[in-house]
Tab-separated table of C-alpha atoms in Angstrom:
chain	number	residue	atom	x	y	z
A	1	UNK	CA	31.217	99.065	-85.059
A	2	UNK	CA	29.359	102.062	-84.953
A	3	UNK	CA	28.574	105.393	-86.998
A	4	UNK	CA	26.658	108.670	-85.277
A	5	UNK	CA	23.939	107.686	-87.342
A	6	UNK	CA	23.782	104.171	-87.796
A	7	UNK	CA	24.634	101.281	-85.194
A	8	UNK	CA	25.500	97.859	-86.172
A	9	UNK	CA	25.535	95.173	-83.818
A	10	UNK	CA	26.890	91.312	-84.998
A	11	UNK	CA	25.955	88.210	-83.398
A	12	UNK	CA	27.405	85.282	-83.268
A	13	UNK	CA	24.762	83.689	-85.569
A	14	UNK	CA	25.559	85.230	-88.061
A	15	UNK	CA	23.102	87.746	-87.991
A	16	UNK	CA	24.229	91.482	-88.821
A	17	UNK	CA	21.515	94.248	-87.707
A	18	UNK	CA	21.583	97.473	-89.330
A	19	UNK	CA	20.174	100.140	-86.696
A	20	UNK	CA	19.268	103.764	-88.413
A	21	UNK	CA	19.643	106.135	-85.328
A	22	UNK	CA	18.989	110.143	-86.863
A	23	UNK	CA	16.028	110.579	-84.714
A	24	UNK	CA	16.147	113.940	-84.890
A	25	UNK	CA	15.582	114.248	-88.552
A	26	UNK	CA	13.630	110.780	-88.498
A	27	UNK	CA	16.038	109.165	-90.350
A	28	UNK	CA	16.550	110.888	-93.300
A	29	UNK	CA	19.494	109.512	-95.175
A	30	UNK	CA	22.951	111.442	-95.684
A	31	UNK	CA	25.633	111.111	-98.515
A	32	UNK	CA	27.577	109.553	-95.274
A	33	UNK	CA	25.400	107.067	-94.397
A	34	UNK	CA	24.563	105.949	-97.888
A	35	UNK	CA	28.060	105.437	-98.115
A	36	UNK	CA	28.385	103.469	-95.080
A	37	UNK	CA	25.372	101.343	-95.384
A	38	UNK	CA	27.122	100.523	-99.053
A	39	UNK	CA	30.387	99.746	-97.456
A	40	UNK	CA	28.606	97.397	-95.244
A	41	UNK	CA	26.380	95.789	-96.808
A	42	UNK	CA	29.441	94.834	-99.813
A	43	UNK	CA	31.260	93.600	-96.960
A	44	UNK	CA	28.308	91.850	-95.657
A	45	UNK	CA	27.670	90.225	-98.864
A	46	UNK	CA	30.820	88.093	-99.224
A	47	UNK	CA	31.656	87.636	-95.806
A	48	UNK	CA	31.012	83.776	-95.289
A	49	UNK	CA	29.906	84.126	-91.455
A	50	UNK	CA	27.214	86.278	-92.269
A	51	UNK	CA	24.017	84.385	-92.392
A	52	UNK	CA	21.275	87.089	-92.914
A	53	UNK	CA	21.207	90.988	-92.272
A	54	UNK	CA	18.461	93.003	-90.569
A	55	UNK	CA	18.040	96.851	-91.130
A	56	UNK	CA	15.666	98.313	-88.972
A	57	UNK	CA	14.993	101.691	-87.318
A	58	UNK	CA	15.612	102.826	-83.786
A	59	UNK	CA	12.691	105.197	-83.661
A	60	UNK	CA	9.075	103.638	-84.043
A	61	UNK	CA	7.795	106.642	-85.268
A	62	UNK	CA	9.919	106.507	-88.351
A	63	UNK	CA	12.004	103.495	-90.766
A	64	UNK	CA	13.111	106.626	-92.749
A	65	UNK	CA	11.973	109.565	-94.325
A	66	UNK	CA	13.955	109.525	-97.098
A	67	UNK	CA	16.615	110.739	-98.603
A	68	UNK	CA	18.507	113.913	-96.944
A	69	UNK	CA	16.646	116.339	-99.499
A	70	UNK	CA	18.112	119.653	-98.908
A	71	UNK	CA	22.156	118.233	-98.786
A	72	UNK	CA	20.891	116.727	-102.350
A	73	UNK	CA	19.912	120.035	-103.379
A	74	UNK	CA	23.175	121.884	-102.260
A	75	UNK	CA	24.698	119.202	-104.663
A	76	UNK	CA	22.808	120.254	-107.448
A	77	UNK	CA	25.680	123.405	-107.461
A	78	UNK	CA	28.525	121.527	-107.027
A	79	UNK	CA	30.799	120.373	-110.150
A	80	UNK	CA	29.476	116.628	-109.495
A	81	UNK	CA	25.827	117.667	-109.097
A	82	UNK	CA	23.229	115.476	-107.608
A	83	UNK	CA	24.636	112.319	-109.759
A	84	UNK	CA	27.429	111.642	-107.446
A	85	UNK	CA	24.791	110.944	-104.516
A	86	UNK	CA	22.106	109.635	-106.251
A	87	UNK	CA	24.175	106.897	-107.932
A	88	UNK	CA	25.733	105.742	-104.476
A	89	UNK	CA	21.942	105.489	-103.588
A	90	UNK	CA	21.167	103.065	-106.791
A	91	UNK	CA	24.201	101.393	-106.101
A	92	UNK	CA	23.107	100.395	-102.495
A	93	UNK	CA	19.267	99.770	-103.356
A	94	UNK	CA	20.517	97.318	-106.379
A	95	UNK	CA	23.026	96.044	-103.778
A	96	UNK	CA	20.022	94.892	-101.669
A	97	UNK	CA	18.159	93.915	-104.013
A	98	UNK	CA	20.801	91.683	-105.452
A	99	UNK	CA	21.887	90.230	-102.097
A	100	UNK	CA	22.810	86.740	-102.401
A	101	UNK	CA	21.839	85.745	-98.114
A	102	UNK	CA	18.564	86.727	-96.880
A	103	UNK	CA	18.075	90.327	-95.515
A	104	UNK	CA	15.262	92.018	-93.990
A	105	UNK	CA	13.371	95.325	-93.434
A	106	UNK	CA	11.607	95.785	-90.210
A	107	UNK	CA	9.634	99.093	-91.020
A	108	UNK	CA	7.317	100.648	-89.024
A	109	UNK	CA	6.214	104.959	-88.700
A	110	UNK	CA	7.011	107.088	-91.830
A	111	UNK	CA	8.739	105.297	-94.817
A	112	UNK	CA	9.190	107.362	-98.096
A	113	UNK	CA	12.106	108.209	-100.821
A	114	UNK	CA	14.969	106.734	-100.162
A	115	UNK	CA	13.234	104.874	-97.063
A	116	UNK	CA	11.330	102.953	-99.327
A	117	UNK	CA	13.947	101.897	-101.758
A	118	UNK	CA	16.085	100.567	-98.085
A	119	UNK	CA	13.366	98.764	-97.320
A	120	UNK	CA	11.592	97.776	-100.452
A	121	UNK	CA	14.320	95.693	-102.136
A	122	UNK	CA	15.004	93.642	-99.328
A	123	UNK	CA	14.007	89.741	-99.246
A	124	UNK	CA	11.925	90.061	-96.550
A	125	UNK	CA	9.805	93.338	-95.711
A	126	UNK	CA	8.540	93.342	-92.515
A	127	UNK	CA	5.839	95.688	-91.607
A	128	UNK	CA	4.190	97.076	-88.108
A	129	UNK	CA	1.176	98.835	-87.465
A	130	UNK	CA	1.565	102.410	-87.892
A	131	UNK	CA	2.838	102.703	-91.586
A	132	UNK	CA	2.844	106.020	-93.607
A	133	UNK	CA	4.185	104.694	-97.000
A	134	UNK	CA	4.646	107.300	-100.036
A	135	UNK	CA	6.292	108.674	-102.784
A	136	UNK	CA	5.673	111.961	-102.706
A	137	UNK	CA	8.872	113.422	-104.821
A	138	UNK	CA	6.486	114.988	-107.701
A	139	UNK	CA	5.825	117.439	-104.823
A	140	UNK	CA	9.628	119.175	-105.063
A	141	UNK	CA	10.289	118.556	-108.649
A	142	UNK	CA	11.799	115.168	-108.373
A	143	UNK	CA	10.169	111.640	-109.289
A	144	UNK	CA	9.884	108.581	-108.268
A	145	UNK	CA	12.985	106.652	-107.654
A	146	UNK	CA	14.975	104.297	-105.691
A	147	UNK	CA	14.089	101.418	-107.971
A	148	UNK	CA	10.402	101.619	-107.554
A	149	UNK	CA	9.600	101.819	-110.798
A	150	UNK	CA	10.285	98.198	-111.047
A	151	UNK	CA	7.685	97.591	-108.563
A	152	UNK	CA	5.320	100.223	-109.733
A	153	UNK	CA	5.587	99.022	-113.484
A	154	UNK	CA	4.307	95.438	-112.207
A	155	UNK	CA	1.397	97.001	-110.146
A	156	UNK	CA	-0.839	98.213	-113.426
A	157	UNK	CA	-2.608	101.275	-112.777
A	158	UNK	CA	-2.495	101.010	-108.777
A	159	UNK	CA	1.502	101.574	-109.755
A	160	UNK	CA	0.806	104.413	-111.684
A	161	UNK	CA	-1.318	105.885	-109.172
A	162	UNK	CA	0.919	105.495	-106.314
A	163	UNK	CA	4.096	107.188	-108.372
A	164	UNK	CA	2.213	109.965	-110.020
A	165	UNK	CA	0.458	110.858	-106.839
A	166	UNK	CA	2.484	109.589	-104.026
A	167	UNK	CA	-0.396	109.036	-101.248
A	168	UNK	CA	0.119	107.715	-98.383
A	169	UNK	CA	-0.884	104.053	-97.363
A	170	UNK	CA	-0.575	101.935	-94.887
A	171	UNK	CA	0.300	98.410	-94.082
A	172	UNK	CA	-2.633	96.920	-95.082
A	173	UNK	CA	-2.160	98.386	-98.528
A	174	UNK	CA	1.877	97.320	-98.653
A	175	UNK	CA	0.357	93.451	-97.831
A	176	UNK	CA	-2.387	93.532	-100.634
A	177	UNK	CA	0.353	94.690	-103.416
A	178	UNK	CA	3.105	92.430	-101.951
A	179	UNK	CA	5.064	95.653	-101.352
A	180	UNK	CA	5.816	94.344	-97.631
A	181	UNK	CA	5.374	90.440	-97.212
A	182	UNK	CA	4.674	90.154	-93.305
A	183	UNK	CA	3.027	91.634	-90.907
A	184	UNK	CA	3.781	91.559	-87.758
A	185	UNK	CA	2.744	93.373	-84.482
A	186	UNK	CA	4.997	96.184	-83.415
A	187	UNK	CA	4.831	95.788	-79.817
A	188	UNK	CA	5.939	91.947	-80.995
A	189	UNK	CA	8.812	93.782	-83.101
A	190	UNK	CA	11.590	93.289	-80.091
A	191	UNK	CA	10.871	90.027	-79.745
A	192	UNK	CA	10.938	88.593	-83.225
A	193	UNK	CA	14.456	90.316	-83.322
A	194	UNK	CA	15.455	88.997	-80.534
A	195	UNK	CA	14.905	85.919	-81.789
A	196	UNK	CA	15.891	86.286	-84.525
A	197	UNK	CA	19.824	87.646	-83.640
A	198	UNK	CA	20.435	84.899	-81.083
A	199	UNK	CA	19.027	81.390	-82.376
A	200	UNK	CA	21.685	79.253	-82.761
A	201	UNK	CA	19.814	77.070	-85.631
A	202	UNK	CA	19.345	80.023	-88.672
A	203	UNK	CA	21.498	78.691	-91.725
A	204	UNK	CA	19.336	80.495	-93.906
A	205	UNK	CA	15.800	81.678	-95.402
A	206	UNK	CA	14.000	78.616	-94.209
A	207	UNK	CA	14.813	79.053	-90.415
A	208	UNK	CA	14.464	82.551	-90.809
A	209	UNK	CA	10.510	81.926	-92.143
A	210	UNK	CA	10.143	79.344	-89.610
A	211	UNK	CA	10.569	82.362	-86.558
A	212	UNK	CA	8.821	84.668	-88.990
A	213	UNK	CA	5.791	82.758	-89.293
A	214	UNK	CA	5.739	82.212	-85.090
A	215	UNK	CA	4.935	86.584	-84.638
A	216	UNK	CA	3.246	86.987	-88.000
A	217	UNK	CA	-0.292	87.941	-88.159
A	218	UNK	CA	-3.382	88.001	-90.782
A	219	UNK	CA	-4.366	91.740	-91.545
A	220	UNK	CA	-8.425	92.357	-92.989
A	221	UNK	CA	-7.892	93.935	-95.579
A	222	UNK	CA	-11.342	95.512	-96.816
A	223	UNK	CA	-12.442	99.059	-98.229
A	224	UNK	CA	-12.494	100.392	-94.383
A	225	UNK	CA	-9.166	99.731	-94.037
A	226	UNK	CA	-7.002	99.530	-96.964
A	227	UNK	CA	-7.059	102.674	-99.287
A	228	UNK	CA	-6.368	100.874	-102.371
A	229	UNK	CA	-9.270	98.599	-101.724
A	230	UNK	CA	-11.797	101.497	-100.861
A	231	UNK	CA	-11.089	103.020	-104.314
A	232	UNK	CA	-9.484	100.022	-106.281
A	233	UNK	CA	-12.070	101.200	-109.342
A	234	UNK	CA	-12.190	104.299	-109.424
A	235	UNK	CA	-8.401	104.095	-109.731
A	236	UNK	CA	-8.751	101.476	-112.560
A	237	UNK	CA	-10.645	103.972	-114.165
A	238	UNK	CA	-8.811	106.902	-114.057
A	239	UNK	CA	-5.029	105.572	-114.002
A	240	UNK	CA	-5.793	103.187	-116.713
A	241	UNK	CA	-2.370	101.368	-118.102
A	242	UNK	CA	-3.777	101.713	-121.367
A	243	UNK	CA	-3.718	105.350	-121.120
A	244	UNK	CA	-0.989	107.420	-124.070
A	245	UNK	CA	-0.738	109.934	-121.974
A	246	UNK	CA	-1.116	111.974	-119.163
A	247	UNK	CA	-3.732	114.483	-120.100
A	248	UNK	CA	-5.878	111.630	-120.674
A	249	UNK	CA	-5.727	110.788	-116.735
A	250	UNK	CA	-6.394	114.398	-115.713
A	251	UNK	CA	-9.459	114.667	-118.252
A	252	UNK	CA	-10.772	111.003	-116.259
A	253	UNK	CA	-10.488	112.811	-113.254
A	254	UNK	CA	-12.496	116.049	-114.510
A	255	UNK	CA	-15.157	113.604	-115.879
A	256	UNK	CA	-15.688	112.154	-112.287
A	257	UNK	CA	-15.474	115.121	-110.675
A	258	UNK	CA	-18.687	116.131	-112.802
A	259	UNK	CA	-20.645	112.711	-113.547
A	260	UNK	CA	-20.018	110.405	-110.546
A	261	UNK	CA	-23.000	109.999	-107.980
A	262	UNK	CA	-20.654	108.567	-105.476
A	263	UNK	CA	-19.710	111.617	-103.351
A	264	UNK	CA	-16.750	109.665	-101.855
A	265	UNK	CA	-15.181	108.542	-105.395
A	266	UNK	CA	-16.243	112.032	-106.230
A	267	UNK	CA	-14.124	113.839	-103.601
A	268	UNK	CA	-11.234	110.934	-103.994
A	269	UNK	CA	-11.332	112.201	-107.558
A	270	UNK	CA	-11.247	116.196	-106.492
A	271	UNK	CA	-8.337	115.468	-104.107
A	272	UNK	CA	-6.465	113.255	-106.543
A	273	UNK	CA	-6.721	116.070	-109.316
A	274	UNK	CA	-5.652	119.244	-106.826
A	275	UNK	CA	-2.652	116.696	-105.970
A	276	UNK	CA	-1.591	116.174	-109.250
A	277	UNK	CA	-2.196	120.209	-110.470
A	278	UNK	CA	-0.201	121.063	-107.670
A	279	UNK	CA	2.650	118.750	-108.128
A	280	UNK	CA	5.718	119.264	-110.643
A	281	UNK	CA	4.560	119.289	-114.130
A	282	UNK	CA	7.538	117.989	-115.645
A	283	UNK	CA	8.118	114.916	-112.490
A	284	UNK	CA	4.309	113.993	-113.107
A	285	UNK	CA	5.186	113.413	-116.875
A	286	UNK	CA	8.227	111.721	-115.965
A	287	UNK	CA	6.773	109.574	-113.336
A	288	UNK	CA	4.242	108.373	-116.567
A	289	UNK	CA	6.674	107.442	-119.055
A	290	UNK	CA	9.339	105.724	-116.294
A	291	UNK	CA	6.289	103.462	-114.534
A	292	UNK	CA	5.134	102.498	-118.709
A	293	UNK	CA	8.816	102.163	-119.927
A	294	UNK	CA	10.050	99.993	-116.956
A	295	UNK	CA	7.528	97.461	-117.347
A	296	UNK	CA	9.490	95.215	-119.723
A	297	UNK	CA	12.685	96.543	-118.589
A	298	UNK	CA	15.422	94.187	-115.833
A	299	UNK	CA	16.275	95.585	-112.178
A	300	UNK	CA	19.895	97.069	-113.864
A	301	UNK	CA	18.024	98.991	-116.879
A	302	UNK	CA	15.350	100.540	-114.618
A	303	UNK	CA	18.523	102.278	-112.517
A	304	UNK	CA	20.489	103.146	-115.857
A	305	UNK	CA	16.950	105.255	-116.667
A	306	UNK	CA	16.692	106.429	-113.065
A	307	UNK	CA	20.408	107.800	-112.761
A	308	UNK	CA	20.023	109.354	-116.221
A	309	UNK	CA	16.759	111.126	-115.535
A	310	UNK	CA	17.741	112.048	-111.495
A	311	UNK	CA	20.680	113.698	-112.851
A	312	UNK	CA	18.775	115.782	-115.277
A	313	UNK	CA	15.718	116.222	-113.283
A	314	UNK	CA	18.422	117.436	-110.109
A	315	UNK	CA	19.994	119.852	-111.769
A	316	UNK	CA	16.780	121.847	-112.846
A	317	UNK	CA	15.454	124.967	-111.021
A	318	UNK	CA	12.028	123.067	-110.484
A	319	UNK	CA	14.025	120.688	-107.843
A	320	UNK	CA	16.007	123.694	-105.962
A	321	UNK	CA	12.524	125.935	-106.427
A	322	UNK	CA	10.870	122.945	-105.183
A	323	UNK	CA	13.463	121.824	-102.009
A	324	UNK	CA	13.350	125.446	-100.738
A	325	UNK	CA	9.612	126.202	-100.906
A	326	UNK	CA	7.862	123.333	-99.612
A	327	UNK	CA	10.721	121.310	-97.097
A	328	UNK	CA	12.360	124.402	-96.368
A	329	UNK	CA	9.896	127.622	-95.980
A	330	UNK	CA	7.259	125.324	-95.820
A	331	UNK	CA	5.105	126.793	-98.333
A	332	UNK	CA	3.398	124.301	-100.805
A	333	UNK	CA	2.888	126.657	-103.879
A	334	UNK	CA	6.362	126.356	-105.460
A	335	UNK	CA	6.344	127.679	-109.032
A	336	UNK	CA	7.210	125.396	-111.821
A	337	UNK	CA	8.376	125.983	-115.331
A	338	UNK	CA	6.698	124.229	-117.244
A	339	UNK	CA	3.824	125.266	-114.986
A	340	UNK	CA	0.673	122.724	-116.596
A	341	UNK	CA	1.490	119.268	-118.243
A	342	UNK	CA	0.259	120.532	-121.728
A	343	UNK	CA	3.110	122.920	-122.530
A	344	UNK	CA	5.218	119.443	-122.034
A	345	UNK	CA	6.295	117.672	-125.135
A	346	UNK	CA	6.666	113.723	-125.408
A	347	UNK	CA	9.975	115.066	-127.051
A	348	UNK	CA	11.111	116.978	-123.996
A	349	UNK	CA	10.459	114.035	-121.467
A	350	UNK	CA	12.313	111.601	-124.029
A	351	UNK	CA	15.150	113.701	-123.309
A	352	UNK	CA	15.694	112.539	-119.875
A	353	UNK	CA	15.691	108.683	-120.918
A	354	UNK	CA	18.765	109.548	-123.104
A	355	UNK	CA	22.289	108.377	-122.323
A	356	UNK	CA	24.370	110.927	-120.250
A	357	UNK	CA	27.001	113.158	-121.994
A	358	UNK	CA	29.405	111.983	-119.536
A	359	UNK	CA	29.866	108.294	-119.362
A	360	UNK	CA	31.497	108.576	-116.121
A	361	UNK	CA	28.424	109.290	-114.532
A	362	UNK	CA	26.423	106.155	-115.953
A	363	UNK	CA	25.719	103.492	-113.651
A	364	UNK	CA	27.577	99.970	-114.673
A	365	UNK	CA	26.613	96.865	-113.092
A	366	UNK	CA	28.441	93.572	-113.299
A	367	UNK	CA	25.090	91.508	-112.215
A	368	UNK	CA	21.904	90.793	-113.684
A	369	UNK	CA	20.726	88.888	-110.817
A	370	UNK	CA	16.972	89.332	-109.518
A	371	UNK	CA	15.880	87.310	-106.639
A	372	UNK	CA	11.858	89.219	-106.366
């Protein structure tokens, strides 16, 4: 069975692989295919021949951008709004995440948004050697979705860091915060799969490890080549969890910018702070409270908050402002109302958190299941 954008091919192992094929927009993710990956993947789920599932990419220069972007934006004027494609986007992420057989990411190039949550939620997440990890939605107005923030809750101030800020990383940096769980060569990619979608022998998660562990590899993770290690202190510092609120980050920041005798933390701590300033107000406060508030919170609540907030953070002129001027003209100076975090209100961002007027667009779940 296929779709323009997505190929599936079924073995007769029982292995279903998931191939995303928009090259030409490096496999950005439309209404159509979230639908058809969820149609899939429910099928998938209680169909007794399946053994396992693979989703991986076509293109080695990217697992998937994201989410299509501007088609959510033109949603944000429809009747429906941006809730009735954001929650078929929960709905698939908690799908995988809930998946009762084994199913695995294979993620190499660019992998942000919508990418991440695709990939993220899986059992097994499989990563190459020319990652670009992020999430970088504080840049349009948007936040930090997908379901990360029950990853990004459980990382302490590294989580905090990597939602408010959204830098990039790489795969050493996914393998030191258990964010991807192999590594594996990607010119040894084809095989593994190979392998993988014809032996015979796979009844389940121990086979599966068993061919995993044959192409897996150690990665050195030090300060010259993970990120997070390079400046695991200065984060700690700066993004501490014990932190009320957001200004008090920002003023850490300033103080390094002006005390610190380390000219690399000092210019981490320059770039970090023109990131932020330049980001969405109003997502950077919301990225705060969601990463703090979903620390305690199960994989279903954390999606009830992110469909409540995504609907009310969508709809806003900071997301369309945001959308147009920086993925559309391409300039990176959209202009945001509120335009500095300290004409924002803990009163105002509570607002987001709260049920939605119409029930209809609340997510519902009928599991509770967590398998990470």
């Amino acid at each position: 069975m296929e779709n323009k954008k997505i190929n599936i091919i079924e073995y007769k192992n029982g292995c279903k692989k998931i191939i995303l094929n928009r090259r030409e927009a490096l496999n950005s993710l439309t209404l159509d295919m979230i639908n058809f990956l969820l149609k899939k993947l429910k099928e998938y789920n209680n169909d007794k021949e399946t053994k396992f599932v693979i989703i991986c990419s076509s293109n080695q220069k990217s697992f998937s951008s994201g989410g299509d972007l501007i088609e959510l934006s033109t949603h944000s004027k429809t009747e429906g709004g941006v809730n009735s494609v954001i929650k078929q986007i929960y709905y698939l992420d908690h799908l995988i995440h809930t998946f009762k057989k084994p199913i695995l990411s294979f993620v190499n190039g660019i992998v942000m948004g919508s990418g991440v949550g695709l990939s993220i939620h899986c059992s097994h997440r499989i990563v190459g050697d020319n990652v670009r990890w992020a999430m970088p939605e504080n840049k349009i107005g948007f936040f930090p979705d997908v379901g990360t923030n029950y990853f990004l809750s459980r990382l302490g101030s590294i989580g905090l860091y990597l939602g408010m800020v959204g830098p990039h990383i790489k795969s050493e940096d996914l393998i030191k915060l258990n964010i991807a769980n192999c590594y594996i060569p990607s010119n040894q990619f084809e095989e593994t799969l190979n392998d993988l979608c014809n032996n015979p022998m796979i009844e389940g998660k121990n086979e599966i490890d068993s061919i995993l562990n044959k192409y897996k590899k150690e990665l050195t993770i030090d300060k010259k080549s993970s990120h997070i290690e390079k400046y695991n202190d200065i984060i700690e510092r700066c993004f501490n969890r014990k932190f009320k609120s957001v200004s008090e980050i920002f003023n850490n920041l300033k103080n390094e910018i002006l005390s610190n005798p380390d000219l690399n933390e000092k210019q981490w701590a320059i770039n970090t702070l023109s990131n932020l300033e330049s980001s969405c107000p109003t997502s950077v406060c919301i990225s705060f409270d969601s990463i703090h508030r979903s620390l305690h919170l199960n994989i279903n609540e954390i999606f009830i908050n992110e469909n409540r907030i995504g609907s009310r953070i969508g709809s806003r002129q900071d997301f369309s402002q945001g959308v147009q001027k920086v993925l559309i003209d391409k300039f990176h100076k959209p202009i945001f109302s509120p335009s500095s975090i300290y004409d924002i209100s803990q009163t105002f961002i509570d607002s987001f958190f709260l049920p939605l007027n119409d029930k209809k667009k609340e997510l519902t779940f009928s599991t509770l299941i967590s398998k990470l």
